[in-house]
Amino acid sequence: MVRKGMVVLAMAGLLGATVTAAEAGPSRHAVLQKELDGLVGPFPAALASVSRGGRTESLVAGSARLGGRVPVPVDGRVRAGSNTKTFTAVVVLQLVAEGKVALDAPIERYLPGLVPGGRAITVRQLLQHTSGLPNYTEYLGLEDFAKLRHRYFQPHDLLAAALAHPAKFAPGTKWEYSNTNYVLAGLLIERVTGRPVAEQITSRVIGKADLRNTYWPAVGDETIRGPHPQGYARAGDAVIDVTELDPSWGWAAGQLISTPGDLAKFARALLGGRLLPAPELAEMRKTVEAPLLPGWRYGLGVFSVPLSCGGVYWGHGGDIHGFETRGGATDDGRAVGLAVTALPGTFGDPDRAAQAVVSAVDTAFCR
């Protein structure tokens, strides 16, 4: 999820085995480890997966739990937040390829009577955040998250929170990130397929990309299964452990659990053409300016982010209480997944912490 007023992003099959530091080359490993170690302080722990040339290296730093020196699980599971949007977009584009959805058709065709002005908002505009629909996360009271942490939200609760407010701008006239767009994309998937969006993402994306550590939490499941670090958030003047929470407020915009390695593997699978036919992948990569940082652009559920060493990577990233994730893949096969165990600003200056994560991802791609 993207938080208002901060520089936050959003970000195949890896066939190579995980390699040791010596095999990966000590100087490069040392650079990456130093970058990850530098994230400790602004965040309790950091985890990364870096792949290039058929090899994958996993690194960790910090402690899995505050108040002690608890080893961070290598490629541990985290809440993936808005990375979920790319998974949702992939399913919509698969339905486009199957002739069941038209990208430039109005959402009114698929969800009649649900969206005010729905005849003027296309499926493409939902996926690209150019619909003008208000962002429901601004109206749920998430600034006092401790009170909402264990509340279950139905998708239509999220939609109602957004649609009680006027549109921000006319469809197609500008770009502005809104989680509401992806709640509608999830409802579109369910209406067209007649099946739950969780099932569709699991069978059409997670299974096809062989993401063995990625899953959609079941209704009411507040835990993170398997090895994972704890996630932390600020509640007033205190920092609390929010590892267990109800992620239903994210739904098709942010509910998934994954690992840095799986997120990098997913990006590789996507760019490698394993999840979408070429025409739909090309549509996904048609971008508009996303004024978060210079050069950033947004396609259909995916960011294009410039690299200091030239070129771009394609990915998303996610922010959800307790965790922030970043990364993606390049056309030449490099892939990075990075996670930290708090949102920027939980410990210290938010902008400096957010920029440190962006810098670490760039280093992982470029060094």
Coordinates of C-alpha atoms in Angstrom, one line a residue:
M1 CA 0.0 0.0 0.0
V2 CA 1.2 3.5 -0.6
R3 CA 1.1 6.0 2.3
K4 CA 0.2 9.7 1.6
G5 CA 3.0 12.2 1.9
M6 CA 5.9 9.9 1.7
V7 CA 8.2 8.6 -1.0
V8 CA 7.1 5.0 -1.1
L9 CA 6.5 2.8 -4.0
A10 CA 4.9 0.3 -4.4
M11 CA 8.2 -3.6 -5.7
A12 CA 11.2 -15.8 -14.1
G13 CA 11.5 -18.8 -12.5
L14 CA 14.9 -18.8 -10.8
L15 CA 16.6 -21.9 -11.8
G16 CA 19.9 -21.3 -10.1
A17 CA 20.7 -22.6 -6.6
T18 CA 21.4 -20.3 -3.7
V19 CA 25.1 -19.7 -3.5
T20 CA 27.5 -18.9 -0.7
A21 CA 29.2 -15.6 -0.2
A22 CA 32.4 -17.1 -1.5
E23 CA 30.8 -18.4 -4.7
A24 CA 29.1 -15.1 -5.3
G25 CA 32.3 -13.1 -5.0
P26 CA 33.4 -11.6 -1.7
S27 CA 33.6 -8.0 -2.8
R28 CA 30.0 -7.9 -4.2
H29 CA 28.7 -9.9 -1.3
A30 CA 30.4 -7.5 1.1
V31 CA 28.9 -4.5 -0.7
L32 CA 25.4 -6.0 -0.5
Q33 CA 25.8 -7.0 3.1
K34 CA 27.0 -3.6 4.1
E35 CA 24.0 -2.0 2.4
L36 CA 21.6 -4.4 4.2
D37 CA 23.4 -3.8 7.6
G38 CA 22.9 -0.1 7.0
L39 CA 19.1 -0.6 7.1
V40 CA 19.3 -1.9 10.7
G41 CA 18.4 1.0 13.0
P42 CA 15.7 2.5 10.8
F43 CA 14.3 -1.0 10.8
P44 CA 14.8 -4.0 13.2
A45 CA 15.7 -6.4 10.4
A46 CA 16.2 -6.6 6.7
L47 CA 16.0 -9.5 4.2
A48 CA 17.1 -9.7 0.6
S49 CA 17.2 -12.0 -2.3
V50 CA 19.4 -11.1 -5.3
S51 CA 19.6 -13.1 -8.5
R52 CA 21.7 -12.7 -11.6
G53 CA 23.4 -15.0 -14.1
G54 CA 21.3 -17.9 -12.9
R55 CA 22.5 -17.6 -9.3
T56 CA 20.5 -16.5 -6.3
E57 CA 22.0 -15.1 -3.0
S58 CA 20.0 -14.5 0.1
L59 CA 21.1 -12.1 2.8
V60 CA 19.8 -11.0 6.2
A61 CA 20.7 -8.3 8.8
G62 CA 19.5 -7.3 12.2
S63 CA 17.3 -9.2 14.6
A64 CA 14.0 -11.0 14.0
R65 CA 12.7 -9.7 17.3
L66 CA 13.2 -6.5 19.1
G67 CA 14.8 -6.7 22.5
G68 CA 17.2 -9.5 21.6
R69 CA 19.5 -10.9 19.0
V70 CA 17.2 -13.4 17.3
P71 CA 18.5 -14.7 14.0
V72 CA 16.5 -13.5 11.0
P73 CA 15.2 -16.4 9.0
V74 CA 16.9 -16.5 5.5
D75 CA 14.2 -15.6 2.9
G76 CA 11.6 -15.5 5.7
R77 CA 8.0 -14.8 5.0
V78 CA 6.6 -11.2 5.3
R79 CA 3.4 -9.4 4.5
A80 CA 3.8 -8.4 0.8
G81 CA 1.3 -5.5 0.8
S82 CA 0.8 -3.9 -2.5
N83 CA 2.9 -6.4 -4.4
T84 CA -0.5 -8.1 -4.4
K85 CA -1.6 -5.5 -7.1
T86 CA 0.7 -7.0 -9.7
F87 CA -0.8 -10.4 -9.0
T88 CA -4.3 -9.0 -9.4
A89 CA -3.3 -7.2 -12.6
V90 CA -1.9 -10.4 -14.1
V91 CA -5.2 -12.2 -13.5
V92 CA -7.2 -9.4 -15.2
L93 CA -4.8 -9.4 -18.1
Q94 CA -5.1 -13.2 -18.4
L95 CA -8.9 -12.7 -18.7
V96 CA -8.2 -10.1 -21.4
A97 CA -6.1 -12.7 -23.3
E98 CA -9.0 -15.2 -22.9
G99 CA -11.5 -12.7 -24.4
K100 CA -13.5 -12.4 -21.2
V101 CA -12.5 -8.8 -20.4
A102 CA -11.8 -5.8 -22.6
L103 CA -9.1 -3.4 -21.3
D104 CA -10.7 -0.3 -22.7
A105 CA -14.3 -1.2 -21.8
P106 CA -16.0 0.7 -18.9
I107 CA -16.1 -1.0 -15.5
E108 CA -19.9 -0.5 -15.7
R109 CA -20.0 -3.4 -18.2
Y110 CA -18.7 -5.8 -15.6
L111 CA -19.9 -4.3 -12.3
P112 CA -23.1 -2.5 -13.3
G113 CA -24.4 0.1 -11.0
L114 CA -21.5 -0.3 -8.5
V115 CA -19.3 2.7 -9.4
P116 CA -20.5 6.3 -9.7
G117 CA -19.4 7.4 -13.2
G118 CA -18.5 3.8 -14.1
R119 CA -19.4 4.3 -17.7
A120 CA -16.5 6.7 -18.0
I121 CA -13.9 4.6 -16.1
T122 CA -12.1 1.8 -18.1
V123 CA -10.6 -1.4 -16.8
R124 CA -7.2 0.0 -18.0
Q125 CA -7.6 3.2 -15.9
L126 CA -8.3 1.1 -12.8
L127 CA -5.1 -0.9 -13.3
Q128 CA -3.1 2.2 -14.1
H129 CA -4.4 4.4 -11.3
T130 CA -5.8 7.0 -13.6
S131 CA -9.4 6.4 -12.7
G132 CA -9.7 9.4 -10.3
L133 CA -11.4 7.3 -7.7
P134 CA -10.6 8.2 -4.0
N135 CA -8.3 6.0 -2.0
Y136 CA -10.3 4.1 0.7
T137 CA -7.2 3.8 2.9
E138 CA -7.5 7.6 3.6
Y139 CA -10.9 7.0 5.2
L140 CA -10.6 3.8 7.3
G141 CA -8.8 5.4 10.3
L142 CA -5.5 3.6 9.7
E143 CA -3.6 6.4 11.4
D144 CA -4.9 4.7 14.6
F145 CA -4.1 1.2 13.4
A146 CA -4.1 -0.4 16.8
K147 CA -7.9 0.0 17.0
L148 CA -8.4 -1.6 13.6
R149 CA -5.7 -4.2 13.7
H150 CA -8.1 -7.2 14.3
R151 CA -11.1 -5.9 12.4
Y152 CA -12.3 -7.8 9.4
F153 CA -13.4 -5.8 6.4
Q154 CA -15.5 -7.1 3.6
P155 CA -14.4 -5.8 0.1
H156 CA -17.6 -3.8 -0.2
D157 CA -16.8 -2.1 3.2
L158 CA -13.6 -0.8 1.6
L159 CA -15.4 0.3 -1.5
A160 CA -18.1 2.1 0.5
A161 CA -15.5 4.0 2.4
A162 CA -14.0 5.3 -0.8
L163 CA -17.2 6.0 -2.8
A164 CA -18.7 8.1 0.0
H165 CA -16.3 10.8 -1.3
P166 CA -16.2 12.6 -4.6
A167 CA -13.8 11.6 -7.4
K168 CA -10.4 13.3 -7.3
F169 CA -10.2 14.1 -11.0
A170 CA -11.8 13.1 -14.4
P171 CA -10.8 9.6 -15.5
G172 CA -7.6 9.5 -17.6
T173 CA -6.5 13.1 -16.9
K174 CA -3.8 12.3 -14.3
W175 CA -2.1 9.6 -12.2
E176 CA -2.9 9.1 -8.5
Y177 CA -2.4 5.9 -6.5
S178 CA -5.6 4.5 -5.1
N179 CA -6.1 1.1 -3.5
T180 CA -9.8 1.4 -4.5
N181 CA -8.9 0.6 -8.1
Y182 CA -7.6 -2.8 -7.1
V183 CA -10.6 -3.6 -4.9
L184 CA -12.7 -3.1 -8.1
A185 CA -10.2 -5.2 -10.1
G186 CA -10.7 -8.0 -7.5
L187 CA -14.5 -7.7 -7.8
L188 CA -14.2 -7.7 -11.6
I189 CA -12.2 -11.0 -11.4
E190 CA -14.8 -12.6 -9.2
R191 CA -17.7 -11.4 -11.3
V192 CA -16.2 -12.7 -14.6
T193 CA -14.8 -16.0 -13.3
G194 CA -17.5 -16.7 -10.7
R195 CA -14.8 -17.7 -8.3
P196 CA -13.0 -16.1 -5.3
V197 CA -10.1 -13.8 -6.2
A198 CA -7.9 -15.6 -3.7
E199 CA -8.4 -18.9 -5.6
Q200 CA -7.8 -17.2 -9.0
I201 CA -4.5 -15.6 -7.9
T202 CA -3.4 -18.9 -6.3
S203 CA -4.1 -21.1 -9.4
R204 CA -3.4 -18.6 -12.2
V205 CA -0.3 -16.9 -10.7
I206 CA 1.2 -18.4 -7.6
G207 CA 1.0 -22.0 -9.0
K208 CA 2.1 -21.1 -12.5
A209 CA 5.2 -19.2 -11.2
D210 CA 5.9 -22.0 -8.6
L211 CA 6.0 -19.6 -5.7
R212 CA 6.2 -22.1 -2.9
N213 CA 6.4 -19.5 -0.1
T214 CA 3.6 -17.2 -1.2
Y215 CA -0.1 -17.5 -0.2
W216 CA -3.3 -15.6 0.3
P217 CA -4.3 -15.7 4.0
A218 CA -7.6 -17.3 4.6
V219 CA -10.5 -15.3 6.0
G220 CA -9.8 -14.6 9.7
D221 CA -6.1 -15.8 9.5
E222 CA -4.0 -13.2 11.3
T223 CA -0.8 -15.2 11.4
I224 CA 2.2 -15.5 9.1
R225 CA 2.8 -19.2 8.6
G226 CA 6.3 -20.6 8.5
P227 CA 9.7 -19.0 9.4
H228 CA 9.3 -15.2 9.6
P229 CA 10.6 -12.1 11.4
Q230 CA 8.3 -10.0 13.6
G231 CA 6.9 -6.8 12.2
Y232 CA 6.6 -3.6 14.1
A233 CA 4.5 -0.4 14.0
R234 CA 4.1 2.8 16.0
A235 CA 1.0 3.2 18.2
G236 CA 1.2 6.7 19.7
D237 CA 4.5 6.9 21.6
A238 CA 5.0 3.2 21.7
V239 CA 6.3 0.7 19.1
I240 CA 4.3 -2.6 19.1
D241 CA 4.6 -6.0 17.5
V242 CA 1.9 -6.1 14.7
T243 CA 3.0 -9.4 13.2
E244 CA -0.5 -10.8 13.8
L245 CA -3.2 -8.6 12.2
D246 CA -6.2 -9.0 9.9
P247 CA -5.0 -8.1 6.4
S248 CA -8.5 -8.0 4.9
W249 CA -8.3 -4.2 4.6
G250 CA -5.8 -4.9 1.8
W251 CA -7.7 -7.6 0.0
A252 CA -6.9 -7.6 -3.8
A253 CA -4.8 -4.5 -3.2
G254 CA -2.5 -5.9 -0.5
Q255 CA -3.4 -9.2 1.3
L256 CA -0.6 -11.6 0.1
I257 CA 2.2 -13.1 2.2
S258 CA 5.4 -13.9 0.4
T259 CA 9.2 -13.9 0.7
P260 CA 11.9 -11.7 -0.9
G261 CA 12.9 -14.7 -3.0
D262 CA 9.4 -15.4 -4.2
L263 CA 8.8 -11.8 -5.1
A264 CA 11.9 -11.7 -7.2
K265 CA 11.0 -15.0 -8.7
F266 CA 7.5 -13.7 -9.6
A267 CA 9.0 -10.7 -11.3
R268 CA 11.3 -12.9 -13.4
A269 CA 8.4 -15.1 -14.3
L270 CA 6.3 -12.2 -15.4
L271 CA 9.0 -10.5 -17.5
G272 CA 10.0 -13.9 -18.9
G273 CA 6.5 -14.4 -20.4
R274 CA 5.5 -17.3 -18.2
L275 CA 2.3 -15.6 -16.9
L276 CA 1.0 -13.5 -19.8
P277 CA 1.0 -13.7 -23.6
A278 CA 3.2 -11.2 -25.3
P279 CA 0.4 -8.8 -26.3
E280 CA -0.9 -8.5 -22.7
L281 CA 2.6 -8.2 -21.3
A282 CA 3.2 -5.3 -23.7
E283 CA 0.0 -3.6 -22.5
M284 CA 1.1 -4.0 -18.9
R285 CA 4.4 -2.2 -19.8
K286 CA 2.7 0.8 -21.4
T287 CA 3.4 3.4 -18.7
V288 CA 2.4 6.9 -17.6
E289 CA 4.4 9.2 -15.4
A290 CA 4.1 8.4 -11.7
P291 CA 5.5 11.5 -9.9
L292 CA 6.9 9.8 -6.8
L293 CA 10.6 10.1 -7.7
P294 CA 12.2 11.3 -10.9
G295 CA 11.8 8.9 -13.8
W296 CA 9.3 6.6 -12.1
R297 CA 6.4 5.4 -14.3
Y298 CA 3.5 3.1 -13.8
G299 CA 2.0 0.5 -16.2
L300 CA -0.8 -1.9 -15.4
G301 CA 0.0 -3.0 -11.9
V302 CA 3.7 -2.5 -12.2
F303 CA 6.2 0.4 -11.7
S304 CA 9.1 1.1 -14.1
V305 CA 12.0 2.4 -11.9
P306 CA 15.2 3.9 -13.3
L307 CA 18.5 2.4 -12.1
S308 CA 21.7 4.4 -11.4
C309 CA 23.7 2.0 -13.6
G310 CA 21.3 2.6 -16.5
G311 CA 18.0 1.0 -17.6
V312 CA 15.1 0.3 -15.4
Y313 CA 13.7 -2.5 -13.3
W314 CA 10.0 -3.5 -13.3
G315 CA 8.3 -4.3 -10.0
H316 CA 6.0 -2.9 -7.4
G317 CA 6.7 -3.2 -3.7
G318 CA 4.4 -2.8 -0.7
D319 CA 3.8 -1.1 2.6
I320 CA 1.6 -2.6 5.3
H321 CA 1.9 -2.3 9.0
G322 CA 5.0 -4.2 10.1
F323 CA 6.6 -4.6 6.8
E324 CA 7.9 -2.8 3.7
T325 CA 8.9 -4.7 0.5
R326 CA 10.7 -3.5 -2.6
G327 CA 12.2 -4.9 -5.8
G328 CA 11.5 -6.5 -9.2
A329 CA 13.4 -7.6 -12.2
T330 CA 15.2 -6.3 -15.3
D331 CA 14.9 -7.4 -18.9
D332 CA 18.4 -8.9 -18.7
G333 CA 17.4 -11.3 -15.9
R334 CA 18.5 -9.6 -12.7
A335 CA 16.0 -9.8 -9.9
V336 CA 15.9 -8.3 -6.4
G337 CA 13.5 -8.8 -3.5
L338 CA 14.0 -6.8 -0.3
A339 CA 12.0 -6.6 2.9
V340 CA 12.3 -4.7 6.2
T341 CA 10.3 -5.3 9.3
A342 CA 8.7 -1.9 9.9
L343 CA 7.4 1.0 7.8
P344 CA 9.7 4.0 7.4
G345 CA 9.3 6.4 10.3
T346 CA 8.6 3.8 12.9
F347 CA 12.2 4.3 14.1
G348 CA 13.4 7.8 13.2
D349 CA 13.1 10.0 10.1
P350 CA 10.6 8.5 7.6
D351 CA 12.0 10.1 4.4
R352 CA 15.6 9.0 5.2
A353 CA 14.5 5.5 6.0
A354 CA 12.4 5.2 2.8
Q355 CA 15.3 6.5 0.7
A356 CA 17.7 4.0 2.4
V357 CA 15.5 1.2 1.2
V358 CA 15.3 2.6 -2.4
S359 CA 19.1 2.9 -2.3
A360 CA 19.6 -0.6 -1.1
V361 CA 17.5 -2.0 -4.0
D362 CA 19.5 0.1 -6.5
T363 CA 22.7 -1.2 -5.1
A364 CA 21.5 -4.8 -5.3
F365 CA 20.7 -4.4 -9.0
C366 CA 23.8 -2.4 -9.9
R367 CA 26.7 -3.8 -8.0

